[in-house]
PDB file of C-alpha atoms in Angstrom:
ATOM      1  CA  MET A   1       2.507 151.972 171.188  1.00 49.00           C
ATOM      2  CA  ALA A   2       1.527 148.478 169.754  1.00 41.00           C
ATOM      3  CA  MET A   3      -2.376 149.806 169.855  1.00 43.00           C
ATOM      4  CA  ALA A   4      -1.393 153.043 168.323  1.00 44.00           C
ATOM      5  CA  CYS A   5       0.273 150.973 165.428  1.00 43.00           C
ATOM      6  CA  ALA A   6      -2.524 148.725 164.935  1.00 39.00           C
ATOM      7  CA  ARG A   7      -5.145 151.698 164.734  1.00 40.00           C
ATOM      8  CA  SER A   8      -2.461 153.378 162.171  1.00 41.00           C
ATOM      9  CA  LYS A   9      -2.241 150.210 160.276  1.00 35.00           C
ATOM     10  CA  SER A  10      -6.258 149.729 160.080  1.00 37.00           C
ATOM     11  CA  LYS A  11      -6.753 153.295 158.924  1.00 40.00           C
ATOM     12  CA  LEU A  12      -4.100 153.039 156.113  1.00 37.00           C
ATOM     13  CA  ILE A  13      -6.079 149.864 154.871  1.00 38.00           C
ATOM     14  CA  PHE A  14      -9.291 151.630 155.133  1.00 38.00           C
ATOM     15  CA  GLU A  15      -8.033 154.555 153.342  1.00 41.00           C
ATOM     16  CA  ILE A  16      -6.601 152.208 150.439  1.00 37.00           C
ATOM     17  CA  PHE A  17      -9.681 150.395 150.392  1.00 39.00           C
ATOM     18  CA  GLN A  18     -11.671 153.761 149.978  1.00 42.00           C
ATOM     19  CA  ARG A  19      -9.208 154.590 147.283  1.00 43.00           C
ATOM     20  CA  ASN A  20      -9.678 151.427 145.464  1.00 42.00           C
ATOM     21  CA  GLN A  21     -13.445 151.666 145.529  1.00 42.00           C
ATOM     22  CA  LEU A  22     -13.288 155.181 144.207  1.00 45.00           C
ATOM     23  CA  ILE A  23     -10.920 153.920 141.400  1.00 40.00           C
ATOM     24  CA  ALA A  24     -13.323 151.104 140.772  1.00 39.00           C
ATOM     25  CA  ARG A  25     -16.169 153.241 140.274  1.00 46.00           C
ATOM     26  CA  ARG A  26     -14.382 155.502 137.926  1.00 45.00           C
ATOM     27  CA  SER A  27     -13.571 152.508 136.051  1.00 42.00           C
ATOM     28  CA  ILE A  28     -16.931 151.110 135.790  1.00 40.00           C
ATOM     29  CA  ALA A  29     -18.292 154.797 134.528  1.00 41.00           C
ATOM     30  CA  MET A  30     -15.648 155.163 132.049  1.00 42.00           C
ATOM     31  CA  SER A  31     -15.880 151.540 130.445  1.00 50.00           C
ATOM     32  CA  ALA A  32     -19.195 150.281 131.280  1.00 50.00           C
ATOM     33  CA  THR A  33     -19.730 149.447 127.533  1.00 53.00           C
ATOM     34  CA  ARG A  34     -16.331 147.662 127.330  1.00 60.00           C
ATOM     35  CA  ARG A  35     -17.006 145.565 130.352  1.00 57.00           C
ATOM     36  CA  ALA A  36     -20.549 144.690 129.107  1.00 57.00           C
ATOM     37  CA  GLU A  37     -18.865 143.219 125.970  1.00 60.00           C
ATOM     38  CA  GLU A  38     -16.339 141.142 127.980  1.00 61.00           C
ATOM     39  CA  ALA A  39     -19.183 139.749 130.135  1.00 58.00           C
ATOM     40  CA  ILE A  40     -21.009 138.663 127.120  1.00 58.00           C
ATOM     41  CA  GLU A  41     -17.726 136.959 125.616  1.00 63.00           C
ATOM     42  CA  GLN A  42     -17.484 135.077 129.032  1.00 59.00           C
ATOM     43  CA  LEU A  43     -21.091 134.017 128.809  1.00 55.00           C
ATOM     44  CA  LYS A  44     -20.554 132.777 125.544  1.00 58.00           C
ATOM     45  CA  GLU A  45     -17.666 130.537 126.439  1.00 58.00           C
ATOM     46  CA  LYS A  46     -18.835 129.017 129.841  1.00 51.00           C
ATOM     47  CA  ASN A  47     -22.611 128.734 129.417  1.00 55.00           C
ATOM     48  CA  PRO A  48     -23.813 126.251 127.005  1.00 55.00           C
ATOM     49  CA  TYR A  49     -27.407 127.600 127.327  1.00 52.00           C
ATOM     50  CA  TYR A  50     -26.380 131.016 126.334  1.00 54.00           C
ATOM     51  CA  SER A  51     -27.981 131.328 122.853  1.00 58.00           C
ATOM     52  CA  LYS A  52     -31.580 131.014 124.266  1.00 53.00           C
ATOM     53  CA  TYR A  53     -31.087 134.658 125.638  1.00 54.00           C
ATOM     54  CA  ALA A  54     -28.452 135.820 123.353  1.00 58.00           C
ATOM     55  CA  ASP A  55     -30.911 138.368 121.537  1.00 60.00           C
ATOM     56  CA  LYS A  56     -32.494 139.560 124.781  1.00 56.00           C
ATOM     57  CA  ILE A  57     -28.885 140.002 126.531  1.00 55.00           C
ATOM     58  CA  ALA A  58     -27.622 141.868 123.352  1.00 59.00           C
ATOM     59  CA  LYS A  59     -30.341 144.225 123.246  1.00 58.00           C
ATOM     60  CA  MET A  60     -29.845 144.916 127.096  1.00 54.00           C
ATOM     61  CA  GLN A  61     -26.258 145.754 126.418  1.00 51.00           C
ATOM     62  CA  GLN A  62     -26.846 147.853 123.547  1.00 58.00           C
ATOM     63  CA  THR A  63     -29.737 149.832 125.282  1.00 58.00           C
ATOM     64  CA  SER A  64     -27.733 150.532 128.489  1.00 56.00           C
ATOM     65  CA  ALA A  65     -24.309 148.808 129.151  1.00 55.00           C
ATOM     66  CA  GLU A  66     -24.476 150.228 132.894  1.00 56.00           C
ATOM     67  CA  GLU A  67     -27.987 148.601 133.286  1.00 56.00           C
ATOM     68  CA  PHE A  68     -26.794 145.468 132.178  1.00 54.00           C
ATOM     69  CA  LEU A  69     -23.692 145.533 134.404  1.00 55.00           C
ATOM     70  CA  ASP A  70     -25.912 146.289 137.300  1.00 56.00           C
ATOM     71  CA  ARG A  71     -28.048 143.247 136.585  1.00 53.00           C
ATOM     72  CA  VAL A  72     -24.852 141.028 136.431  1.00 50.00           C
ATOM     73  CA  GLU A  73     -23.967 142.564 139.763  1.00 49.00           C
ATOM     74  CA  ARG A  74     -27.179 141.647 141.273  1.00 47.00           C
ATOM     75  CA  VAL A  75     -26.512 137.889 140.357  1.00 44.00           C
ATOM     76  CA  ILE A  76     -23.037 138.121 141.447  1.00 42.00           C
ATOM     77  CA  ASN A  77     -23.747 139.982 144.735  1.00 45.00           C
ATOM     78  CA  PRO A  78     -27.414 139.834 145.715  1.00 41.00           C
ATOM     79  CA  ILE A  79     -26.581 141.288 149.009  1.00 41.00           C
ATOM     80  CA  LYS A  80     -25.426 144.676 148.861  1.00 43.00           C
ATOM     81  CA  ASP A  81     -24.921 147.333 151.935  1.00 43.00           C
ATOM     82  CA  GLY A  82     -26.738 144.880 154.034  1.00 42.00           C
ATOM     83  CA  LYS A  83     -29.960 144.904 151.913  1.00 39.00           C
ATOM     84  CA  SER A  84     -30.973 142.390 149.257  1.00 36.00           C
ATOM     85  CA  GLN A  85     -31.049 143.685 145.625  1.00 35.00           C
ATOM     86  CA  ALA A  86     -34.080 143.611 143.318  1.00 33.00           C
ATOM     87  CA  ARG A  87     -33.713 140.243 141.480  1.00 31.00           C
ATOM     88  CA  SER A  88     -34.174 140.986 137.678  1.00 31.00           C
ATOM     89  CA  TYR A  89     -32.832 137.276 136.929  1.00 36.00           C
ATOM     90  CA  SER A  90     -34.434 133.900 137.862  1.00 44.00           C
ATOM     91  CA  GLU A  91     -33.973 132.833 141.471  1.00 46.00           C
ATOM     92  CA  LEU A  92     -31.760 129.799 140.437  1.00 45.00           C
ATOM     93  CA  LEU A  93     -29.047 132.462 139.891  1.00 50.00           C
ATOM     94  CA  ASN A  94     -28.845 132.950 143.660  1.00 53.00           C
ATOM     95  CA  PRO A  95     -26.615 130.930 145.759  1.00 52.00           C
ATOM     96  CA  LYS A  96     -28.238 128.806 148.269  1.00 56.00           C
ATOM     97  CA  GLU A  97     -27.977 129.512 152.006  1.00 53.00           C
ATOM     98  CA  LYS A  98     -24.769 128.369 153.530  1.00 50.00           C
ATOM     99  CA  LEU A  99     -25.074 125.476 156.274  1.00 41.00           C
ATOM    100  CA  THR A 100     -25.260 126.579 159.820  1.00 42.00           C
ATOM    101  CA  LYS A 101     -22.350 123.914 160.289  1.00 44.00           C
ATOM    102  CA  PRO A 102     -19.736 124.623 157.503  1.00 39.00           C
ATOM    103  CA  ASP A 103     -17.589 121.643 158.834  1.00 40.00           C
ATOM    104  CA  ALA A 104     -20.347 118.932 157.967  1.00 38.00           C
ATOM    105  CA  ALA A 105     -19.039 116.725 155.583  1.00 40.00           C
ATOM    106  CA  GLU A 106     -22.019 115.242 154.210  1.00 46.00           C
ATOM    107  CA  LEU A 107     -25.897 115.726 154.362  1.00 49.00           C
ATOM    108  CA  PRO A 108     -27.670 113.527 156.869  1.00 56.00           C
ATOM    109  CA  HIS A 109     -29.707 110.543 155.832  1.00 62.00           C
ATOM    110  CA  LYS A 110     -33.323 111.896 155.857  1.00 75.00           C
ATOM    111  CA  LYS A 111     -35.840 109.898 158.007  1.00 86.00           C
ATOM    112  CA  LEU A 112     -39.587 108.846 157.083  1.00 90.00           C
ATOM    113  CA  THR A 113     -40.426 109.848 160.654  1.00 87.00           C
ATOM    114  CA  ASP A 114     -39.870 113.558 159.786  1.00 86.00           C
ATOM    115  CA  ILE A 115     -43.196 113.457 157.517  1.00 85.00           C
ATOM    116  CA  MET A 116     -45.137 110.532 158.509  1.00 84.00           C
ATOM    117  CA  LYS A 117     -46.034 108.438 161.574  1.00 86.00           C
ATOM    118  CA  LEU A 118     -44.491 104.940 161.032  1.00 87.00           C
ATOM    119  CA  GLU A 119     -47.302 103.335 163.217  1.00 87.00           C
ATOM    120  CA  LEU A 120     -49.793 104.355 160.299  1.00 83.00           C
ATOM    121  CA  LEU A 121     -47.711 101.786 158.110  1.00 88.00           C
ATOM    122  CA  ALA A 122     -46.569  99.098 160.702  1.00 88.00           C
ATOM    123  CA  ASP A 123     -49.203  96.451 159.819  1.00 92.00           C
ATOM    124  CA  LYS A 124     -49.620  97.318 156.017  1.00 93.00           C
ATOM    125  CA  ASN A 125     -48.347  95.322 153.327  1.00 95.00           C
ATOM    126  CA  SER A 126     -46.467  96.840 150.329  1.00 94.00           C
ATOM    127  CA  GLU A 127     -49.593  97.472 148.362  1.00 95.00           C
ATOM    128  CA  GLU A 128     -51.281  99.308 150.838  1.00 95.00           C
ATOM    129  CA  ILE A 129     -48.271 101.013 151.876  1.00 94.00           C
ATOM    130  CA  SER A 130     -47.858 102.129 148.377  1.00 95.00           C
ATOM    131  CA  GLN A 131     -51.658 103.587 148.289  1.00 94.00           C
ATOM    132  CA  ILE A 132     -51.235 105.155 151.404  1.00 93.00           C
ATOM    133  CA  TRP A 133     -48.230 107.171 150.458  1.00 94.00           C
ATOM    134  CA  LEU A 134     -49.572 108.362 147.239  1.00 94.00           C
ATOM    135  CA  GLU A 135     -53.062 109.214 148.545  1.00 93.00           C
ATOM    136  CA  TYR A 136     -51.004 111.276 151.646  1.00 91.00           C
ATOM    137  CA  HIS A 137     -49.276 113.494 148.781  1.00 92.00           C
ATOM    138  CA  LYS A 138     -52.117 113.730 146.276  1.00 91.00           C
ATOM    139  CA  THR A 139     -53.273 117.281 147.438  1.00 91.00           C
ATOM    140  CA  LYS A 140     -49.457 118.442 148.139  1.00 91.00           C
ATOM    141  CA  ASP A 141     -47.219 120.067 145.595  1.00 92.00           C
ATOM    142  CA  VAL A 142     -44.631 117.480 145.639  1.00 95.00           C
ATOM    143  CA  LEU A 143     -43.563 114.235 143.639  1.00 96.00           C
ATOM    144  CA  ALA A 144     -44.569 110.948 145.159  1.00 96.00           C
ATOM    145  CA  ALA A 145     -43.893 107.327 144.028  1.00 96.00           C
ATOM    146  CA  THR A 146     -42.691 103.803 145.146  1.00 96.00           C
ATOM    147  CA  LEU A 147     -40.063 101.602 144.223  1.00 95.00           C
ATOM    148  CA  THR A 148     -39.511  98.034 144.597  1.00 95.00           C
ATOM    149  CA  THR A 149     -36.432  97.121 146.917  1.00 95.00           C
ATOM    150  CA  ALA A 150     -34.661  95.623 143.577  1.00 94.00           C
ATOM    151  CA  GLN A 151     -35.034  99.019 141.824  1.00 95.00           C
ATOM    152  CA  TYR A 152     -33.540 100.866 144.834  1.00 96.00           C
ATOM    153  CA  ASN A 153     -30.706  98.501 144.956  1.00 95.00           C
ATOM    154  CA  THR A 154     -30.025  99.151 141.452  1.00 95.00           C
ATOM    155  CA  LEU A 155     -30.294 102.737 141.772  1.00 96.00           C
ATOM    156  CA  MET A 156     -27.746 102.498 144.474  1.00 95.00           C
ATOM    157  CA  GLU A 157     -25.281 100.510 142.871  1.00 95.00           C
ATOM    158  CA  ARG A 158     -25.151 103.004 139.789  1.00 96.00           C
ATOM    159  CA  ALA A 159     -25.210 105.762 142.025  1.00 96.00           C
ATOM    160  CA  LYS A 160     -21.975 104.524 143.813  1.00 96.00           C
ATOM    161  CA  GLU A 161     -20.673 104.557 140.207  1.00 96.00           C
ATOM    162  CA  HIS A 162     -21.741 107.374 138.759  1.00 96.00           C
ATOM    163  CA  PRO A 163     -22.779 109.915 141.668  1.00 95.00           C
ATOM    164  CA  ILE A 164     -22.829 113.042 139.307  1.00 95.00           C
ATOM    165  CA  PHE A 165     -24.364 113.145 135.765  1.00 96.00           C
ATOM    166  CA  LEU A 166     -26.213 115.514 133.463  1.00 94.00           C
ATOM    167  CA  LEU A 167     -30.008 115.238 132.588  1.00 95.00           C
ATOM    168  CA  PRO A 168     -31.679 117.269 129.332  1.00 94.00           C
ATOM    169  CA  LEU A 169     -34.747 118.979 130.238  1.00 92.00           C
ATOM    170  CA  PRO A 170     -37.023 119.879 127.541  1.00 88.00           C
ATOM    171  CA  ARG A 171     -37.634 123.505 127.344  1.00 82.00           C
ATOM    172  CA  SER A 172     -39.973 125.758 124.798  1.00 78.00           C
ATOM    173  CA  GLU A 173     -36.903 126.515 122.735  1.00 77.00           C
ATOM    174  CA  GLY A 174     -34.500 123.465 123.424  1.00 83.00           C
ATOM    175  CA  PHE A 175     -32.868 121.797 126.158  1.00 88.00           C
ATOM    176  CA  GLU A 176     -31.534 122.931 129.522  1.00 91.00           C
ATOM    177  CA  PHE A 177     -28.869 120.821 131.204  1.00 93.00           C
ATOM    178  CA  ILE A 178     -29.485 119.915 134.821  1.00 94.00           C
ATOM    179  CA  MET A 179     -26.887 118.305 137.040  1.00 94.00           C
ATOM    180  CA  LEU A 180     -27.704 115.716 139.430  1.00 95.00           C
ATOM    181  CA  GLN A 181     -25.779 114.530 142.388  1.00 94.00           C
ATOM    182  CA  PHE A 182     -26.458 111.749 144.891  1.00 95.00           C
ATOM    183  CA  ALA A 183     -25.753 112.230 148.587  1.00 92.00           C
ATOM    184  CA  ALA A 184     -26.912 109.613 150.866  1.00 87.00           C
ATOM    185  CA  ASN A 185     -30.618 108.725 150.166  1.00 90.00           C
ATOM    186  CA  THR A 186     -31.182 111.877 148.381  1.00 94.00           C
ATOM    187  CA  VAL A 187     -30.719 113.237 144.749  1.00 96.00           C
ATOM    188  CA  HIS A 188     -30.076 116.703 144.136  1.00 95.00           C
ATOM    189  CA  PHE A 189     -31.026 118.449 141.000  1.00 96.00           C
ATOM    190  CA  THR A 190     -29.235 121.701 139.837  1.00 94.00           C
ATOM    191  CA  PRO A 191     -29.337 123.801 136.818  1.00 92.00           C
ATOM    192  CA  LEU A 192     -26.019 123.563 135.005  1.00 90.00           C
ATOM    193  CA  LEU A 193     -25.933 127.525 134.872  1.00 87.00           C
ATOM    194  CA  ALA A 194     -26.290 127.803 138.410  1.00 86.00           C
ATOM    195  CA  TYR A 195     -23.595 125.426 139.040  1.00 84.00           C
ATOM    196  CA  GLN A 196     -21.160 127.374 136.897  1.00 84.00           C
ATOM    197  CA  VAL A 197     -22.136 130.524 138.676  1.00 83.00           C
ATOM    198  CA  HIS A 198     -21.959 129.250 142.264  1.00 82.00           C
ATOM    199  CA  HIS A 199     -20.471 125.573 142.325  1.00 79.00           C
ATOM    200  CA  GLU A 200     -21.061 124.000 145.600  1.00 77.00           C
ATOM    201  CA  ASN A 201     -23.433 126.931 146.831  1.00 81.00           C
ATOM    202  CA  ALA A 202     -25.451 126.568 143.578  1.00 84.00           C
ATOM    203  CA  PRO A 203     -29.450 126.180 144.674  1.00 87.00           C
ATOM    204  CA  GLU A 204     -31.288 123.206 144.016  1.00 91.00           C
ATOM    205  CA  CYS A 205     -34.348 122.857 141.636  1.00 94.00           C
ATOM    206  CA  LEU A 206     -35.370 119.425 142.675  1.00 96.00           C
ATOM    207  CA  THR A 207     -34.535 117.174 145.493  1.00 96.00           C
ATOM    208  CA  LEU A 208     -35.694 113.429 145.635  1.00 97.00           C
ATOM    209  CA  VAL A 209     -35.278 111.472 148.867  1.00 95.00           C
ATOM    210  CA  HIS A 210     -35.908 107.752 149.238  1.00 96.00           C
ATOM    211  CA  TYR A 211     -37.293 106.584 152.490  1.00 95.00           C
ATOM    212  CA  THR A 212     -36.057 103.047 153.203  1.00 94.00           C
ATOM    213  CA  GLU A 213     -37.658 102.529 156.462  1.00 93.00           C
ATOM    214  CA  MET A 214     -40.115  99.912 154.839  1.00 93.00           C
ATOM    215  CA  GLN A 215     -37.487  98.106 152.571  1.00 93.00           C
ATOM    216  CA  ASP A 216     -38.281  94.905 154.919  1.00 93.00           C
ATOM    217  CA  LYS A 217     -41.699  94.910 153.218  1.00 94.00           C
ATOM    218  CA  GLY A 218     -40.337  95.011 149.710  1.00 95.00           C
ATOM    219  CA  ILE A 219     -41.049  98.877 148.978  1.00 96.00           C
ATOM    220  CA  VAL A 220     -38.927 102.082 148.944  1.00 96.00           C
ATOM    221  CA  LEU A 221     -40.893 105.611 149.180  1.00 96.00           C
ATOM    222  CA  LEU A 222     -39.924 108.266 147.161  1.00 96.00           C
ATOM    223  CA  ARG A 223     -40.659 112.007 147.721  1.00 96.00           C
ATOM    224  CA  GLY A 224     -39.667 114.972 145.561  1.00 96.00           C
ATOM    225  CA  GLU A 225     -39.602 118.675 146.285  1.00 95.00           C
ATOM    226  CA  TYR A 226     -39.147 121.208 143.535  1.00 96.00           C
ATOM    227  CA  ASP A 227     -38.609 124.967 143.361  1.00 94.00           C
ATOM    228  CA  THR A 228     -41.496 126.263 141.513  1.00 93.00           C
ATOM    229  CA  LYS A 229     -39.602 129.321 140.723  1.00 91.00           C
ATOM    230  CA  VAL A 230     -37.623 127.111 138.232  1.00 91.00           C
ATOM    231  CA  LEU A 231     -39.387 124.092 137.440  1.00 93.00           C
ATOM    232  CA  THR A 232     -43.068 123.179 136.785  1.00 93.00           C
ATOM    233  CA  ALA A 233     -44.575 119.941 138.125  1.00 94.00           C
ATOM    234  CA  GLN A 234     -44.506 118.445 134.693  1.00 93.00           C
ATOM    235  CA  GLU A 235     -40.780 119.288 134.407  1.00 94.00           C
ATOM    236  CA  ALA A 236     -39.828 117.888 137.873  1.00 95.00           C
ATOM    237  CA  GLN A 237     -41.447 114.914 136.801  1.00 95.00           C
ATOM    238  CA  CYS A 238     -39.595 114.776 133.548  1.00 94.00           C
ATOM    239  CA  LEU A 239     -36.378 114.994 135.588  1.00 96.00           C
ATOM    240  CA  ALA A 240     -37.531 112.145 137.853  1.00 96.00           C
ATOM    241  CA  ASN A 241     -38.604 109.807 134.738  1.00 94.00           C
ATOM    242  CA  GLU A 242     -35.074 110.521 133.187  1.00 95.00           C
ATOM    243  CA  LEU A 243     -33.352 109.526 136.371  1.00 96.00           C
ATOM    244  CA  GLN A 244     -35.016 106.270 136.415  1.00 93.00           C
ATOM    245  CA  MET A 245     -34.128 105.838 132.580  1.00 92.00           C
ATOM    246  CA  PHE A 246     -30.450 106.124 133.383  1.00 95.00           C
ATOM    247  CA  TYR A 247     -30.320 104.675 136.735  1.00 95.00           C
ATOM    248  CA  TYR A 248     -33.186 102.122 137.310  1.00 89.00           C
ATOM    249  CA  LYS A 249     -33.117 100.357 133.797  1.00 87.00           C
ATOM    250  CA  THR A 250     -30.853  98.489 131.660  1.00 85.00           C
ATOM    251  CA  ASP A 251     -30.174 100.228 128.343  1.00 88.00           C
ATOM    252  CA  GLU A 252     -27.021  99.759 126.828  1.00 91.00           C
ATOM    253  CA  ASN A 253     -26.935 103.325 125.150  1.00 91.00           C
ATOM    254  CA  LYS A 254     -27.799 104.929 128.374  1.00 93.00           C
ATOM    255  CA  LEU A 255     -25.389 102.996 130.484  1.00 94.00           C
ATOM    256  CA  LYS A 256     -22.578 103.778 127.873  1.00 95.00           C
ATOM    257  CA  LEU A 257     -23.395 107.481 128.500  1.00 95.00           C
ATOM    258  CA  LEU A 258     -23.135 107.166 132.227  1.00 96.00           C
ATOM    259  CA  ASP A 259     -19.787 105.519 131.728  1.00 95.00           C
ATOM    260  CA  THR A 260     -18.360 107.879 129.375  1.00 95.00           C
ATOM    261  CA  PHE A 261     -19.296 110.925 131.550  1.00 94.00           C
ATOM    262  CA  THR A 262     -17.843 109.461 134.692  1.00 94.00           C
ATOM    263  CA  LYS A 263     -14.570 107.802 133.257  1.00 95.00           C
ATOM    264  CA  ARG A 264     -13.984 109.684 129.720  1.00 94.00           C
ATOM    265  CA  PRO A 265     -15.540 113.080 130.603  1.00 92.00           C
ATOM    266  CA  ASP A 266     -13.278 114.596 127.505  1.00 92.00           C
ATOM    267  CA  GLU A 267     -15.167 112.076 125.289  1.00 93.00           C
ATOM    268  CA  PHE A 268     -18.750 112.851 126.540  1.00 92.00           C
ATOM    269  CA  LYS A 269     -21.053 114.547 123.962  1.00 91.00           C
ATOM    270  CA  HIS A 270     -24.021 116.552 124.828  1.00 89.00           C
ATOM    271  CA  MET A 271     -25.990 115.700 121.625  1.00 91.00           C
ATOM    272  CA  ASP A 272     -25.802 111.924 122.326  1.00 91.00           C
ATOM    273  CA  LEU A 273     -27.261 112.664 125.718  1.00 91.00           C
ATOM    274  CA  ILE A 274     -30.054 114.889 123.982  1.00 90.00           C
ATOM    275  CA  LYS A 275     -30.692 111.992 121.392  1.00 88.00           C
ATOM    276  CA  GLU A 276     -31.460 109.620 124.171  1.00 86.00           C
ATOM    277  CA  VAL A 277     -34.002 111.612 125.773  1.00 84.00           C
ATOM    278  CA  GLU A 278     -35.422 113.944 122.845  1.00 76.00           C
ATOM    279  CA  ASN A 279     -38.779 111.706 122.204  1.00 61.00           C
ATOM    280  CA  ILE A 280     -39.777 112.695 125.588  1.00 60.00           C
ATOM    281  CA  GLN A 281     -42.829 114.989 126.014  1.00 52.00           C
ATOM    282  CA  LEU A 282     -44.053 117.065 128.898  1.00 53.00           C
ATOM    283  CA  GLY A 283     -47.587 116.662 129.788  1.00 46.00           C
TER     284      GLY A 283
END
């Protein structure tokens, strides 16, 4: 009897699910234009970078409301019926794959041995290590640099106080805001638009790792990997430079912006942030 009741309940739930799907499909068919207008309004309210694509989005909405909604659906639900949908938007709008261990509280500390044999550096001084490190990455599509121990200590001290911040990235039609977040010896960069859509599952466009194994020689090695679908090499370098401006160096205005963002977010003004970096030019 219990088994029969369970099957009956499952069948009822399935029928309700199918009926709701049918109603939903009819609703979409009957009110696509209205829903497209509502989607536009939500984008205007929640996305500070909306204006850059406003004209293109408006044209798409007017040409075919159903096609516009279909593209929104591809962003919200990239997997449909077990298959990946064709993507018309940037890869940054798709969530990253979930960790194999969802209970992991934080990402592990990345090690230099993952990419290089420490024996090669054991008998070298800081200058020689720097030269080897830069030469090693010369032909690779990554960022590479070195920091002094003092610079790294300053970085970590400020990271503890300001673990999250925004950086404005110069684009051809203005600035795009990129959110950074520290985790162990790594700095993760994510487009603000992607974070608004996917939150903790937002894909990273740049990851900077600080390797501290050679710290006793007075040097810390930096390696940055970036998503070429979202950033160019110059844009990735620009973000690394801005990180240095705010977290390595001592500048009263920039420290004030960090403090305001962390402690008084309601007083934080994006235009003040842009003014601090507007003289940066991409190479």
